[in-house]
Amino acid sequence: MKKIILLFVLSLAFNIASAYYYEFTITQISGKSINDAGEWTDWSEWEDFSGKVTLDTEKEKLIVYASETLDFDVYDKIIDNDADGEGSNILQYSCVDDEGNKCLFRLRNSRDGSMQIYVDYDTFSVVYQVETNSNMHTLFSNYYAPNSNKTTTH
């Protein structure tokens, strides 16, 4: 009986601890930028890419592990249903990167089940295609309440 109680307590502690940390596997990358005429270019073709993104909601940190490690501090979060007009759920994180530049980090869960992570700066944007996994679904279900269209937290 003591073993069952111990296993239950350990399982509960693991679930509580892991509720703040999410990891996503990157499979492809695309980008766009502002051209010389001051207009956004089209998105580049998808390229195979290997990396991962971690989100620690307790520490308010986003980290991209790719050819180099990119570290972002979150200072605001916006939860927006149907922000793209296509029925997608989007979590937006206003961030500062490790060089002090502000950017917007968007996690997009599309109606078709695909998932992307966007990093938007003033002059360029990068989008990562990520593997669909339970982490992304858990993250979105933790933030989306029924009949909620937009929520801002600080």
XYZ file of C-alpha atoms in Angstrom:
154
model
C 0.000 0.000 0.000
C 2.858 2.365 0.845
C 4.391 1.750 -2.580
C 1.125 2.652 -4.311
C 0.827 5.883 -2.332
C 4.477 6.728 -3.038
C 4.013 6.081 -6.771
C 0.883 8.226 -6.792
C 2.654 11.122 -5.016
C 5.662 10.887 -7.364
C 3.375 10.782 -10.400
C 1.443 13.813 -9.173
C 4.664 15.737 -8.482
C 5.983 14.908 -11.977
C 2.744 16.071 -13.629
C 2.747 19.350 -11.701
C 6.420 20.003 -12.479
C 6.087 19.173 -16.171
C 3.049 21.438 -16.597
C 5.413 24.417 -16.844
C 7.889 23.004 -19.350
C 7.158 22.199 -22.977
C 9.494 20.903 -25.684
C 8.834 20.904 -29.429
C 10.811 19.258 -32.242
C 11.474 21.437 -35.294
C 11.255 19.653 -38.659
C 11.271 22.502 -41.207
C 12.052 26.223 -41.475
C 10.967 29.129 -43.687
C 11.573 32.859 -43.560
C 10.780 36.248 -45.015
C 12.208 39.743 -44.665
C 11.751 43.375 -45.612
C 13.226 44.037 -49.065
C 14.957 47.224 -50.306
C 11.574 48.705 -51.282
C 10.394 48.329 -47.675
C 7.932 45.530 -48.464
C 7.727 42.036 -47.037
C 9.000 39.281 -49.314
C 7.044 36.052 -49.786
C 7.818 33.177 -47.460
C 10.757 31.093 -48.646
C 10.211 27.430 -49.523
C 10.151 25.048 -46.569
C 13.579 23.525 -45.869
C 14.253 20.463 -43.746
C 15.616 21.569 -40.411
C 16.549 19.884 -37.161
C 16.223 21.558 -33.793
C 13.973 22.035 -30.828
C 12.155 24.782 -28.966
C 11.550 24.791 -25.240
C 9.050 26.903 -23.329
C 9.287 27.248 -19.569
C 6.148 29.108 -18.480
C 7.249 29.297 -14.851
C 10.603 30.945 -15.695
C 9.062 32.833 -18.657
C 11.768 31.590 -21.037
C 11.727 30.426 -24.642
C 14.840 28.792 -26.072
C 15.494 27.696 -29.657
C 18.164 25.003 -30.024
C 19.362 24.908 -33.625
C 22.688 25.747 -35.298
C 23.043 28.231 -32.451
C 21.082 28.623 -29.225
C 18.651 31.543 -29.132
C 17.390 32.640 -25.715
C 14.220 34.731 -25.226
C 12.764 36.314 -22.073
C 8.963 36.599 -22.109
C 7.470 39.854 -20.834
C 3.851 39.532 -22.030
C 1.490 36.840 -23.289
C -1.631 37.128 -25.445
C -4.009 34.227 -26.038
C -6.049 34.725 -29.188
C -8.657 32.470 -30.795
C -8.899 32.686 -34.584
C -6.245 35.429 -34.786
C -5.453 34.486 -38.374
C -9.077 34.225 -39.526
C -8.595 30.521 -40.312
C -9.797 29.066 -37.009
C -6.310 28.623 -35.555
C -5.513 29.019 -31.875
C -2.498 31.227 -31.292
C -0.428 31.912 -28.199
C 1.639 35.068 -28.624
C 4.595 35.866 -26.411
C 6.228 39.297 -26.466
C 9.912 38.618 -25.894
C 13.358 40.128 -25.672
C 16.183 38.073 -27.181
C 19.639 37.678 -25.636
C 20.859 40.738 -27.594
C 18.082 42.977 -26.221
C 15.931 43.003 -29.379
C 12.157 42.819 -28.998
C 10.232 40.215 -30.982
C 6.959 38.337 -31.044
C 6.960 34.569 -30.588
C 3.747 32.947 -31.916
C 2.720 29.341 -31.359
C 0.013 28.413 -33.883
C -2.224 25.367 -33.640
C -4.084 25.108 -36.970
C -7.482 23.540 -37.462
C -5.877 20.957 -39.768
C -3.671 19.790 -36.879
C -0.401 21.309 -38.107
C 1.634 23.384 -35.697
C 4.063 26.211 -36.336
C 6.189 28.518 -34.231
C 6.832 32.012 -35.621
C 9.525 34.441 -34.477
C 8.679 37.933 -35.754
C 11.088 40.877 -35.666
C 10.575 44.304 -37.268
C 12.545 43.405 -40.422
C 12.361 39.600 -40.679
C 10.320 36.590 -39.600
C 11.144 32.914 -39.230
C 8.617 30.098 -39.008
C 9.366 26.615 -37.722
C 7.174 23.641 -38.588
C 7.026 21.465 -35.480
C 6.013 17.877 -34.941
C 2.498 17.545 -33.639
C 2.738 16.150 -30.137
C 0.911 16.084 -26.853
C 3.051 18.958 -25.490
C 1.505 21.445 -27.907
C -2.020 20.145 -27.258
C -1.449 20.294 -23.492
C -0.089 23.835 -23.729
C -3.097 25.046 -25.706
C -5.627 23.245 -23.511
C -4.029 24.852 -20.432
C -4.624 28.348 -21.842
C -7.835 28.148 -23.841
C -11.069 28.355 -21.930
C -14.397 27.715 -23.651
C -16.004 30.882 -25.072
C -12.802 32.871 -24.599
C -11.617 34.967 -27.525
C -8.736 36.970 -26.133
C -6.872 37.093 -22.857
C -3.810 39.100 -21.914
C -1.632 38.251 -18.949
C 1.473 39.902 -17.581
